[in-house]
Coordinates of N, CA and C and ligand atoms in Angstrom, one line a residue:
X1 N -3.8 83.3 -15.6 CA -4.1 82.7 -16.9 C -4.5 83.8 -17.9
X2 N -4.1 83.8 -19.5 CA -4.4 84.7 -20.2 C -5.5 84.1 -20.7
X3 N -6.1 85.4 -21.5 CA -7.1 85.2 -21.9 C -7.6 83.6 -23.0
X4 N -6.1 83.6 -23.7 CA -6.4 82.4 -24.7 C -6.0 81.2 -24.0
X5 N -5.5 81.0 -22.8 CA -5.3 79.8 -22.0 C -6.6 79.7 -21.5
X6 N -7.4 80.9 -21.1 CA -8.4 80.7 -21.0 C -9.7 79.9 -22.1
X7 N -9.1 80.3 -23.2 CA -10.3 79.7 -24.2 C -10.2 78.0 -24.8
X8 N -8.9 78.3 -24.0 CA -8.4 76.7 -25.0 C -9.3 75.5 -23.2
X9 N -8.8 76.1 -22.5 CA -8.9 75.7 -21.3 C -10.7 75.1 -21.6
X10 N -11.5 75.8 -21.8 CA -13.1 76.2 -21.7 C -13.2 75.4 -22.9
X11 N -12.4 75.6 -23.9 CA -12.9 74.5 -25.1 C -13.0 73.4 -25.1
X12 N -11.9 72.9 -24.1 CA -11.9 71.6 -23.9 C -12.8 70.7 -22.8
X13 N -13.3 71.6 -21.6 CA -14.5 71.6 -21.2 C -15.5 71.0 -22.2
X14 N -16.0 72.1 -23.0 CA -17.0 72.1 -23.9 C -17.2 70.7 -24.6
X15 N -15.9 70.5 -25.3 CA -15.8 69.7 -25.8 C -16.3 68.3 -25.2
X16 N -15.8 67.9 -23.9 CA -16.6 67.1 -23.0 C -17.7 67.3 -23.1
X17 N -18.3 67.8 -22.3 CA -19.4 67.9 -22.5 C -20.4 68.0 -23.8
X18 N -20.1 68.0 -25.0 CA -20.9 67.8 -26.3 C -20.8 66.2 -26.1
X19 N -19.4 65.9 -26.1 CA -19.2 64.2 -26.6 C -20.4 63.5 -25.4
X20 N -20.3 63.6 -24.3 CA -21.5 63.3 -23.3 C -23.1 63.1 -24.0
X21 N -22.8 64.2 -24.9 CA -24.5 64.3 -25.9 C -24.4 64.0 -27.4
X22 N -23.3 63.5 -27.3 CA -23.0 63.0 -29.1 C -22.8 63.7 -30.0
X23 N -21.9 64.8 -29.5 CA -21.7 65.8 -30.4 C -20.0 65.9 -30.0
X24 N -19.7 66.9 -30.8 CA -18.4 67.6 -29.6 C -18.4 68.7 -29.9
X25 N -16.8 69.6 -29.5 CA -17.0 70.9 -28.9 C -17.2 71.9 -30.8
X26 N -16.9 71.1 -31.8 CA -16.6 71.9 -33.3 C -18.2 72.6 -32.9
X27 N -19.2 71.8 -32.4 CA -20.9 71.8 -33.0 C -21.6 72.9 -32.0
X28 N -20.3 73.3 -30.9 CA -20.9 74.5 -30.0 C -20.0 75.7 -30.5
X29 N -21.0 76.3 -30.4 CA -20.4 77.6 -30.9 C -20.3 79.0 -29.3
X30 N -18.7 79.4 -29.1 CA -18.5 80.1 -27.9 C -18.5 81.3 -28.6
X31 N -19.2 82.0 -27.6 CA -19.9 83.5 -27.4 C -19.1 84.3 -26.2
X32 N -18.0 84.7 -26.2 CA -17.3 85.5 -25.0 C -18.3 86.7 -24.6
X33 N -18.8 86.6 -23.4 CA -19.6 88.0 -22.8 C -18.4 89.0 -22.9
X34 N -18.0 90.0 -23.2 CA -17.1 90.9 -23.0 C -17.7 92.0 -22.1
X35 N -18.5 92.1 -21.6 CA -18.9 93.3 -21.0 C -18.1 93.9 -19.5
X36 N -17.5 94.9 -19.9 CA -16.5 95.6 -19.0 C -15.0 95.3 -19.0
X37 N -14.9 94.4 -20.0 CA -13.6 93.9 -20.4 C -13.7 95.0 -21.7
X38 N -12.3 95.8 -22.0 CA -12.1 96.6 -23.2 C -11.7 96.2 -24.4
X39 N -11.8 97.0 -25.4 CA -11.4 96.7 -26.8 C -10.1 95.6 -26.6
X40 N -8.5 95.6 -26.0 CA -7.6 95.1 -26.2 C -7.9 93.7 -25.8
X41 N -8.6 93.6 -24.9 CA -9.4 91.9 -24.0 C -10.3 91.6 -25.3
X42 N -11.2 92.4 -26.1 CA -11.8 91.5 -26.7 C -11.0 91.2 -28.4
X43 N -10.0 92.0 -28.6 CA -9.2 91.7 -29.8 C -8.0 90.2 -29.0
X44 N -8.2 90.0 -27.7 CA -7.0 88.8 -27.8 C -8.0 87.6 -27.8
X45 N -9.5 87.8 -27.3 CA -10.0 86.5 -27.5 C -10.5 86.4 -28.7
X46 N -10.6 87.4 -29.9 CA -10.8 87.0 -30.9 C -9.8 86.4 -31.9
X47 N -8.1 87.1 -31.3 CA -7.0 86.3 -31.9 C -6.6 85.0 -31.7
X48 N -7.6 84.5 -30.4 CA -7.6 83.2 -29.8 C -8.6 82.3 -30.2
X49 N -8.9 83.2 -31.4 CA -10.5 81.8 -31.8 C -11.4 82.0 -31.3
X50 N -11.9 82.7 -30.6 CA -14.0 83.0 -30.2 C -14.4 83.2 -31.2
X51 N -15.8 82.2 -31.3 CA -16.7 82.3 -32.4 C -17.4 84.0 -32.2
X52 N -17.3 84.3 -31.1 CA -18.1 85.5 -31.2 C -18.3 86.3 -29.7
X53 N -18.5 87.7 -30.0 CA -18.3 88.2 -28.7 C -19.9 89.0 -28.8
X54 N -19.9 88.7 -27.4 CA -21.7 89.1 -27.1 C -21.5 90.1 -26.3
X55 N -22.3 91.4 -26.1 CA -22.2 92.6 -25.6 C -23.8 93.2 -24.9
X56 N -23.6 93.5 -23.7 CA -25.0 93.8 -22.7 C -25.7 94.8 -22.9
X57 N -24.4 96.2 -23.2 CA -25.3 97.5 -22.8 C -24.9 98.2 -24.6
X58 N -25.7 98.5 -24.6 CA -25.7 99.8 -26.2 C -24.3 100.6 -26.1
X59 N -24.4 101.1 -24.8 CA -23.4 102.4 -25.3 C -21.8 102.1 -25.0
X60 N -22.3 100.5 -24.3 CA -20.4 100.3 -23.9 C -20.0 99.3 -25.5
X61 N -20.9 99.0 -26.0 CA -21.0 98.8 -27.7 C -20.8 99.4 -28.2
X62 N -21.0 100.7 -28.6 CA -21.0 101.6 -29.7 C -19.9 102.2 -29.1
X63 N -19.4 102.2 -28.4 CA -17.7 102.8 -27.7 C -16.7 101.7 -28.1
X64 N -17.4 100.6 -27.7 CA -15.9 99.5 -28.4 C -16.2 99.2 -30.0
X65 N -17.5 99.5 -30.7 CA -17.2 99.3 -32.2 C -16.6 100.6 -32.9
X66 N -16.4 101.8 -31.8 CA -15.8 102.9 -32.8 C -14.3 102.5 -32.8
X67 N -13.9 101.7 -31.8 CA -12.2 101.2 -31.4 C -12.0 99.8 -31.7
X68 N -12.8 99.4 -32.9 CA -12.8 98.4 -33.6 C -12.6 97.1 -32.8
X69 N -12.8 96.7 -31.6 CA -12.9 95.7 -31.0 C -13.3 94.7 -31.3
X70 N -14.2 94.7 -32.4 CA -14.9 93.6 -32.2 C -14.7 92.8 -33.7
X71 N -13.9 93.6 -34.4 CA -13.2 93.1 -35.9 C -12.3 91.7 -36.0
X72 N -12.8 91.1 -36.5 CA -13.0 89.4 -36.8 C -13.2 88.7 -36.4
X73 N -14.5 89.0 -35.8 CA -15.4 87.5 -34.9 C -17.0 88.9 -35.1
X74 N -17.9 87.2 -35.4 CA -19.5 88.4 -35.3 C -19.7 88.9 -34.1
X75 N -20.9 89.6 -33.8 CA -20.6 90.4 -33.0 C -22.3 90.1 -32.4
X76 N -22.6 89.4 -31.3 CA -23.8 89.3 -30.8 C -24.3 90.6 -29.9
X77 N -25.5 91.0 -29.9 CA -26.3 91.7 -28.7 C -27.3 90.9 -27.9
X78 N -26.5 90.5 -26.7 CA -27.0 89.6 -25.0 C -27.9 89.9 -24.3
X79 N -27.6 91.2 -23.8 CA -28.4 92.1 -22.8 C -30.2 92.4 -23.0
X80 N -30.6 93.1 -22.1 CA -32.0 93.6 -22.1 C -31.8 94.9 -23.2
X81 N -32.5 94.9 -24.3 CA -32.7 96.1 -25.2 C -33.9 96.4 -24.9
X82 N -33.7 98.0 -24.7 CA -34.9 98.8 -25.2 C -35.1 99.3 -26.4
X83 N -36.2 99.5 -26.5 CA -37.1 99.7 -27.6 C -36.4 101.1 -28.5
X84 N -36.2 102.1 -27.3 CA -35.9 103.5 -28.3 C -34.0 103.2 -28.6
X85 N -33.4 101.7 -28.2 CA -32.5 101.9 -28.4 C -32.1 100.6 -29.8
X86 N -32.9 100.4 -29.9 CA -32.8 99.0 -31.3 C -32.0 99.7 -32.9
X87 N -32.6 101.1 -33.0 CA -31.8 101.4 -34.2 C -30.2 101.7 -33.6
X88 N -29.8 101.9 -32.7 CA -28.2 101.3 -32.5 C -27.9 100.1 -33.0
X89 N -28.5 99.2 -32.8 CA -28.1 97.6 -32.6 C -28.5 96.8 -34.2
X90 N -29.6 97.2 -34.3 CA -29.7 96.5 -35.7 C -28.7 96.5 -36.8
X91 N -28.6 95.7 -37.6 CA -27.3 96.1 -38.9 C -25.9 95.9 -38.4
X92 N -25.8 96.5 -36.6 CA -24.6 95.8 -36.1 C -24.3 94.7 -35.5
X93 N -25.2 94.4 -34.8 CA -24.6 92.6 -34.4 C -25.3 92.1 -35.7
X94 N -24.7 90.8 -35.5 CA -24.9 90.0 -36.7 C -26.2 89.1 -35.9
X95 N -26.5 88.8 -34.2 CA -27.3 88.5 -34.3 C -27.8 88.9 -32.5
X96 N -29.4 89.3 -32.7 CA -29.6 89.9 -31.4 C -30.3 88.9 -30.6
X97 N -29.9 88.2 -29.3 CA -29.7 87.1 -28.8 C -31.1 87.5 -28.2
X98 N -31.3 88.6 -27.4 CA -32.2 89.0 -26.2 C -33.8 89.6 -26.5
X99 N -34.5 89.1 -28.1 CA -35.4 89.1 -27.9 C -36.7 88.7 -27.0
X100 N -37.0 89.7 -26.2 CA -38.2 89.1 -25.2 C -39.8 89.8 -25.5
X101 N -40.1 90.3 -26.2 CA -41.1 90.9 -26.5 C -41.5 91.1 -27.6
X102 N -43.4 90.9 -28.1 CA -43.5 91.3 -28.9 C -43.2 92.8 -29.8
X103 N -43.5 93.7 -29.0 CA -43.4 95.3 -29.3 C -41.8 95.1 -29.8
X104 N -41.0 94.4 -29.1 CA -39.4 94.8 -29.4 C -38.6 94.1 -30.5
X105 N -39.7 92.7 -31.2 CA -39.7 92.4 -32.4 C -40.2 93.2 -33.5
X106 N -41.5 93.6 -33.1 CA -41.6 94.5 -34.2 C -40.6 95.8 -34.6
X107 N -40.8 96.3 -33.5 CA -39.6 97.7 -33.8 C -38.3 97.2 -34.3
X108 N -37.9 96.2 -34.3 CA -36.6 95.3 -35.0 C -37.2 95.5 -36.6
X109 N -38.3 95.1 -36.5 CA -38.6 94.5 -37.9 C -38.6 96.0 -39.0
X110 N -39.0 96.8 -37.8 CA -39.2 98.8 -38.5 C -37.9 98.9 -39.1
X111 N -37.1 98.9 -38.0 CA -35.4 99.7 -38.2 C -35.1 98.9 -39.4
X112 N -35.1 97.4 -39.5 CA -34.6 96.6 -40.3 C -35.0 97.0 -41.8
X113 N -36.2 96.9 -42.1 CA -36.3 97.4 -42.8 C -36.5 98.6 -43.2
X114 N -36.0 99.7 -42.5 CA -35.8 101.2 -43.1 C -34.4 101.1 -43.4
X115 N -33.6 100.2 -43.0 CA -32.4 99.8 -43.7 C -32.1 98.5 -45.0
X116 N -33.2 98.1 -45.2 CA -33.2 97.2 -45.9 C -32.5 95.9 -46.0
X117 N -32.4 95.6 -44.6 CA -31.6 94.3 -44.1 C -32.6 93.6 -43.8
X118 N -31.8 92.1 -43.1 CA -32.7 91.2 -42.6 C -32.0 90.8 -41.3
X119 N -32.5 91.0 -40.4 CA -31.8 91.1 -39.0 C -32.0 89.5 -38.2
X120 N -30.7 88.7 -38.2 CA -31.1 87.6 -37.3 C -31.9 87.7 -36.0
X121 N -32.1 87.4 -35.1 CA -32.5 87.1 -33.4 C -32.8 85.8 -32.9
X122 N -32.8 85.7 -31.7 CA -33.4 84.5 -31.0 C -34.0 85.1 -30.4
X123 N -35.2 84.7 -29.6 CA -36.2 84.7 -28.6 C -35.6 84.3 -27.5
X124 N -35.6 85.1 -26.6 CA -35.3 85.0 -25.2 C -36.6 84.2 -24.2
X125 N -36.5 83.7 -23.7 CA -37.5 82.8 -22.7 C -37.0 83.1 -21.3
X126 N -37.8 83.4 -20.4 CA -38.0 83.8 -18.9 C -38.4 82.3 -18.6
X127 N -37.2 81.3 -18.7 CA -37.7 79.7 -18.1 C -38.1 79.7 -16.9
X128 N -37.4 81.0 -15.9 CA -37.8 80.6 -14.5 C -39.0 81.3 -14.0
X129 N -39.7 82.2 -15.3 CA -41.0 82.9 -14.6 C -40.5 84.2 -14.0
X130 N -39.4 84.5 -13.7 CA -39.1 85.5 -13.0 C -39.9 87.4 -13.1
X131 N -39.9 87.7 -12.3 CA -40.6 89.0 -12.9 C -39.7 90.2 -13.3
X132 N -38.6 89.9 -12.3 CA -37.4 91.3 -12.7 C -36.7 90.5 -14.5
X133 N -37.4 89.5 -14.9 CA -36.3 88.8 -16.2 C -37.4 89.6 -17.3
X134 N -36.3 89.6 -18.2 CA -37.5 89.9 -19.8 C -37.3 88.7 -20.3
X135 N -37.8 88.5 -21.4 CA -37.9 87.7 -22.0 C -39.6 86.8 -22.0
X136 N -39.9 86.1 -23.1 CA -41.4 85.6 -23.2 C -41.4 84.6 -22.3
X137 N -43.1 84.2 -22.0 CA -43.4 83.1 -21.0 C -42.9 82.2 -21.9
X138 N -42.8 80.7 -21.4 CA -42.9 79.6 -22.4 C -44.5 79.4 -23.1
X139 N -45.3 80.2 -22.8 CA -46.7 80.0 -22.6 C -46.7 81.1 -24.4
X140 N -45.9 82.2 -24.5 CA -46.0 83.1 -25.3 C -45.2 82.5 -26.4
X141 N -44.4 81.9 -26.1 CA -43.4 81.5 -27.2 C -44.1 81.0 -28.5
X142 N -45.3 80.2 -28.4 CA -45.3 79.9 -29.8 C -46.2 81.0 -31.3
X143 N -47.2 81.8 -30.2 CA -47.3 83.4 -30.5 C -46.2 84.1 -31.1
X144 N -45.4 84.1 -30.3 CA -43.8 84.7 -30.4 C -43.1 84.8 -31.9
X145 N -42.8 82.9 -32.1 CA -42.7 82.8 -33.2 C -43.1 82.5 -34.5
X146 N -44.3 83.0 -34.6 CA -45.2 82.9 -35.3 C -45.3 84.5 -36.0
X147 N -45.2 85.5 -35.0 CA -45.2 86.8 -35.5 C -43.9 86.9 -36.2
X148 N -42.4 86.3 -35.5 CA -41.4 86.5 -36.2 C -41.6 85.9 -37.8
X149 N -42.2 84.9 -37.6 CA -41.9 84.2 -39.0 C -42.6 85.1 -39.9
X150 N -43.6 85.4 -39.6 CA -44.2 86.6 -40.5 C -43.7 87.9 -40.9
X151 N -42.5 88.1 -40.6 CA -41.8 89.8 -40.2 C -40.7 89.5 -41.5
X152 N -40.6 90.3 -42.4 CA -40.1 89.4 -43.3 C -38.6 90.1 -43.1
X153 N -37.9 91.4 -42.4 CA -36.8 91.5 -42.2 C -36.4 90.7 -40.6
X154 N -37.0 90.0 -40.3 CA -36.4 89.4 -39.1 C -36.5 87.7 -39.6
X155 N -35.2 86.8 -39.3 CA -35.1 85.9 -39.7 C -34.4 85.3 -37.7
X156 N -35.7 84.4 -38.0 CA -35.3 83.9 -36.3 C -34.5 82.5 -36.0
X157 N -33.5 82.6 -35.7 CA -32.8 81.3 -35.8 C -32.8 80.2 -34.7
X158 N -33.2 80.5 -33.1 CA -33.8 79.9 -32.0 C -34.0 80.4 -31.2
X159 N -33.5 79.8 -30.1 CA -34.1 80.7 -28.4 C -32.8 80.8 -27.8
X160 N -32.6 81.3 -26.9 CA -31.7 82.1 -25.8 C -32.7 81.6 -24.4
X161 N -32.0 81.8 -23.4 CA -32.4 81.6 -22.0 C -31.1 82.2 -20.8
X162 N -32.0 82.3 -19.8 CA -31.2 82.5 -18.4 C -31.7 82.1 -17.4
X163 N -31.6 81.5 -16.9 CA -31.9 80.9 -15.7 C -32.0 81.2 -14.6
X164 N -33.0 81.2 -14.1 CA -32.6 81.9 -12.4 C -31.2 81.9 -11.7
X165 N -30.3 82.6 -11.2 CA -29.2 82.1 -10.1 C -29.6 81.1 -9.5
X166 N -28.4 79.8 -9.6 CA -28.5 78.3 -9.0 C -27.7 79.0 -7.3
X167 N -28.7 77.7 -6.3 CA -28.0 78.0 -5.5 C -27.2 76.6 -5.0
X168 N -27.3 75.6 -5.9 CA -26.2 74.3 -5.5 C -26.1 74.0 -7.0
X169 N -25.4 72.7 -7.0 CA -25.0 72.2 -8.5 C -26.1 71.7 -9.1
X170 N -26.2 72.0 -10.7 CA -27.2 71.2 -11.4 C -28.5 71.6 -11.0
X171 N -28.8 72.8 -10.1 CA -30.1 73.8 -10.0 C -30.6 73.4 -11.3
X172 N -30.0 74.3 -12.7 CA -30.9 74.3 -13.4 C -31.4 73.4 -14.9
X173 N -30.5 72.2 -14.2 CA -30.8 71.4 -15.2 C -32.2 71.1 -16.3
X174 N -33.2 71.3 -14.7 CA -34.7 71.1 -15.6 C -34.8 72.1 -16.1
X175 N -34.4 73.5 -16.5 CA -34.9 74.6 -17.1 C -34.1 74.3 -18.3
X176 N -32.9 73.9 -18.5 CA -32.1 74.0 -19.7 C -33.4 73.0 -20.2
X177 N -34.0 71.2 -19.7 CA -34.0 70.7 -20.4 C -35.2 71.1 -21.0
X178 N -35.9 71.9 -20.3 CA -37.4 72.6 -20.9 C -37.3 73.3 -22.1
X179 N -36.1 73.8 -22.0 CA -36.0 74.9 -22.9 C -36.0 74.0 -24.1
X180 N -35.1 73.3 -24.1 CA -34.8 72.4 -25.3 C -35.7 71.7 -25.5
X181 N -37.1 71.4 -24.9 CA -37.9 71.0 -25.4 C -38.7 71.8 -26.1
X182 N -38.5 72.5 -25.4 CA -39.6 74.5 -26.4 C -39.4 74.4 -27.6
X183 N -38.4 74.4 -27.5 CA -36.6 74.6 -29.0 C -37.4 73.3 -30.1
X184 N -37.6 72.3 -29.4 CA -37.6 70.9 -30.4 C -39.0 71.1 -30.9
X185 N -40.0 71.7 -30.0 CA -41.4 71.4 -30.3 C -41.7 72.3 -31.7
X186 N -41.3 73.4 -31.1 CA -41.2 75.0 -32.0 C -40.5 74.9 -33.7
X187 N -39.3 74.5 -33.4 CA -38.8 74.2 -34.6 C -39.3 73.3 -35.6
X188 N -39.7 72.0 -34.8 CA -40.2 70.8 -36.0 C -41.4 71.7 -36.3
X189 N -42.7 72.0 -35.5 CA -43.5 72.6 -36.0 C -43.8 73.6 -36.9
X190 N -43.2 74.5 -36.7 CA -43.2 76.1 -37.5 C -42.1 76.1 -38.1
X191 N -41.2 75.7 -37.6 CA -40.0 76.3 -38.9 C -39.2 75.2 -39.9
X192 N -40.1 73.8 -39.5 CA -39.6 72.6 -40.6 C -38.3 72.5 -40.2
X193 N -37.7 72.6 -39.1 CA -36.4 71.8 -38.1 C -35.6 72.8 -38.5
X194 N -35.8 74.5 -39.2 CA -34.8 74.9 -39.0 C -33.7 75.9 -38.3
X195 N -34.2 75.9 -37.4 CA -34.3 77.1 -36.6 C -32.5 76.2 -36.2
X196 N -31.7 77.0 -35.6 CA -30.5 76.5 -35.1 C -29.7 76.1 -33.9
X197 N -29.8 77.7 -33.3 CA -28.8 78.0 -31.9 C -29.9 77.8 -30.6
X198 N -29.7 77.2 -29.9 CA -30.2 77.3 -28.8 C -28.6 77.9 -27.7
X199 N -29.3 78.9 -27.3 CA -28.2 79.9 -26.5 C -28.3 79.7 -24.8
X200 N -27.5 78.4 -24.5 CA -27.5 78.8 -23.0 C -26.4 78.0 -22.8
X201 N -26.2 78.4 -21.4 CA -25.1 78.1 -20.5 C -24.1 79.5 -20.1
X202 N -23.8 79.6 -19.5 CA -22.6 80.6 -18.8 C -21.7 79.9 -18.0
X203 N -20.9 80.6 -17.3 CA -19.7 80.1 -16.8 C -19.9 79.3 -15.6
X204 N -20.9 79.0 -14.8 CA -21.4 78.0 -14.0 C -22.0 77.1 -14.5
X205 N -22.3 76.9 -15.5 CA -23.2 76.2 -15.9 C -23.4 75.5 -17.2
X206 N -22.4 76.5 -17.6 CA -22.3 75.5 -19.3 C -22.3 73.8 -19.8
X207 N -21.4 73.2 -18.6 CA -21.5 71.8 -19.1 C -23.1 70.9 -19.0
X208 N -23.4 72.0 -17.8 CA -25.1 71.1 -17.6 C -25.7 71.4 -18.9
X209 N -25.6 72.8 -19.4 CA -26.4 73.6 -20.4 C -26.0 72.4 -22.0
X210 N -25.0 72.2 -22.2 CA -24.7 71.6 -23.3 C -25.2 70.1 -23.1
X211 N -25.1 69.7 -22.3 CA -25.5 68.0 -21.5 C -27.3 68.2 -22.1
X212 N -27.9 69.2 -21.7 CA -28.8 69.0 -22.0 C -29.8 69.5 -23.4
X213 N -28.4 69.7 -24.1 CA -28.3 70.6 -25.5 C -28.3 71.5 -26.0
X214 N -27.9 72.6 -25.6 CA -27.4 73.4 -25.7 C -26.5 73.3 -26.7
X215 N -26.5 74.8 -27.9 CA -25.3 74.3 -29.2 C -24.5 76.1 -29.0
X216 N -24.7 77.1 -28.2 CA -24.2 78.0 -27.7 C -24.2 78.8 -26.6
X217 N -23.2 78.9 -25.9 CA -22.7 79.0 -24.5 C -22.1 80.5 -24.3
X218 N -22.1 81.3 -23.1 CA -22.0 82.6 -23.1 C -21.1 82.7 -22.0
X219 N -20.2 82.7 -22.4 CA -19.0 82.8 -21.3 C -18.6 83.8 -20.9
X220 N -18.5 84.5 -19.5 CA -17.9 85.6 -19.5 C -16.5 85.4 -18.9
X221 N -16.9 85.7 -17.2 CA -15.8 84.8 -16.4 C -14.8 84.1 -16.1
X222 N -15.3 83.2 -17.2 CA -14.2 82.1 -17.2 C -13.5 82.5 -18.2
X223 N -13.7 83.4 -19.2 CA -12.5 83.8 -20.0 C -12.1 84.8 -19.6
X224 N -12.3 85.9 -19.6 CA -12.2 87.5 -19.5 C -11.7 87.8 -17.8
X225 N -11.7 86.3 -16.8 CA -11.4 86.5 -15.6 C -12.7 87.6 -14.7
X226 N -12.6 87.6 -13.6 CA -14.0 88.4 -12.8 C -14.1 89.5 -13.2
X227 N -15.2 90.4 -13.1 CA -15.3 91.6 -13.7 C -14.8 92.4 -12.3
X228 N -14.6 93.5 -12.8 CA -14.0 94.8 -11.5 C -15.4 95.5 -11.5
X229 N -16.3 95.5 -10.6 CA -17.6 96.6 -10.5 C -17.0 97.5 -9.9
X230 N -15.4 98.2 -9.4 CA -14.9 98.8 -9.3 C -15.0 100.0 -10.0
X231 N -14.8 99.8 -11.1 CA -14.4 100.9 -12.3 C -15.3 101.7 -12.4
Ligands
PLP1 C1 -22.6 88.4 -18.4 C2 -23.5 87.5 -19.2 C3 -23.0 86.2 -19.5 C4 -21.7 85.6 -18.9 O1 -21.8 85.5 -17.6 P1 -20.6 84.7 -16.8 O2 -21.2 84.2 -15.6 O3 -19.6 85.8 -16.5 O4 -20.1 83.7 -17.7 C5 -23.8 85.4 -20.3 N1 -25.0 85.8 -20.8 C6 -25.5 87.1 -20.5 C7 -26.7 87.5 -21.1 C8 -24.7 87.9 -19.7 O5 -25.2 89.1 -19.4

């Protein structure tokens, strides 16, 4: 299967799955994980219509934005960021998904403004507690976004999540549906309903993730085919 059989394939998934929640697939927005897939993999799924390709590590980023990969579709940051590595990333994704900490909002908010931008993000949530995960408790979340809204180069538009590895079907339905309740509480409260993207699902999971509302999904797999940890 090529890559765009692949997207068309997944869209129509999707699409199911929105109509299930009274939406359809126009109102989710796909996020191709590209990571380990090269510049020519991520220029066919952007000739194929991905809303946007999401990227894990800094420097296999700044290797595919000097080989223009990622030119015409925005360009998200997924992964765990560190701190001394933010002024890479700022100014170039259009929006950094993997906010999990306060210290790593702020230093967003530094770089941003010594460039004089306004840097989208979501908040990352650790739904499963995990210790090896970043991302905030659900417990920290409304702290969380309370500092963002105050930060005046950072404009926060929802949350992101990952879920523990499921070990049967529909594992993590209750975490998606927490999350989206975090998402509903947070937004009407503090941000007057406007916050947007809630970011979950991957390629196991996306239809549960959207079923339980989810409005952006992170595909890697099922488009880009298995990675080679070979290379
Ligand atoms: C790799 C990755 C994905 C996609 O994973 P697949 O299971 O290959 O779809 C999604 N989100 C993040 C943060 C990732 O690192």
């Amino acid at each position: 299967m090529s890559i765009a059989e692949n997207i068309a394939r997944f869209r129509a998934e999707i699409d199911e799955a929105a109509r299930e929640s009274g939406r359809t697939g126009g109102d989710i927005t796909l996020v191709g994980a590209s990571k380990m897939n090269d510049a020519a993999a991520c220029q066919q799924a952007i000739a194929a219509g991905i809303d946007a390709l999401g990227e894990n590590r800094v420097q296999e980023m700044t290797k595919k934005l000097a080989q223009h990969a990622y030119d015409g579709a925005p360009l998200h940051f997924i992964g765990h960021l560190q701190r001394n590595k933010v002024k890479q990333v700022v100014g170039k994704a259009a929006l950094i998904q993997s906010v999990g900490s306060e210290a790593l909002l702020r230093e967003i908010e530094k770089v941003a403004g010594q460039l004089d931008l306004v840097q989208d993000v979501l908040l990352e949530v650790n739904i499963g507690g995990e210790a090896a995960k970043s991302g905030f408790a659900p417990s920290e979340l409304t702290a969380a976004a309370a500092l963002a809204a105050q930060l005046p180069h950072i404009r926060c538009r929802g949350l992101m999540t990952i879920p523990p590895v499921a070990h049967f079907p529909h594992e993590n339905v209750p975490y998606f549906e927490k999350v989206r309740s975090l998402f509903v509480d947070i937004s009407e409260k503090m941000y007057d309903n406007k916050w947007e993207y809630i970011s979950m699902g991957m390629s196991g999971d996306f239809a549960d993730a959207i079923r339980a509302g989810s409005n952006m999904v992170r595909l890697g797999t099922a488009i880009f085919g298995a990675r080679d940890y070979t290379k």
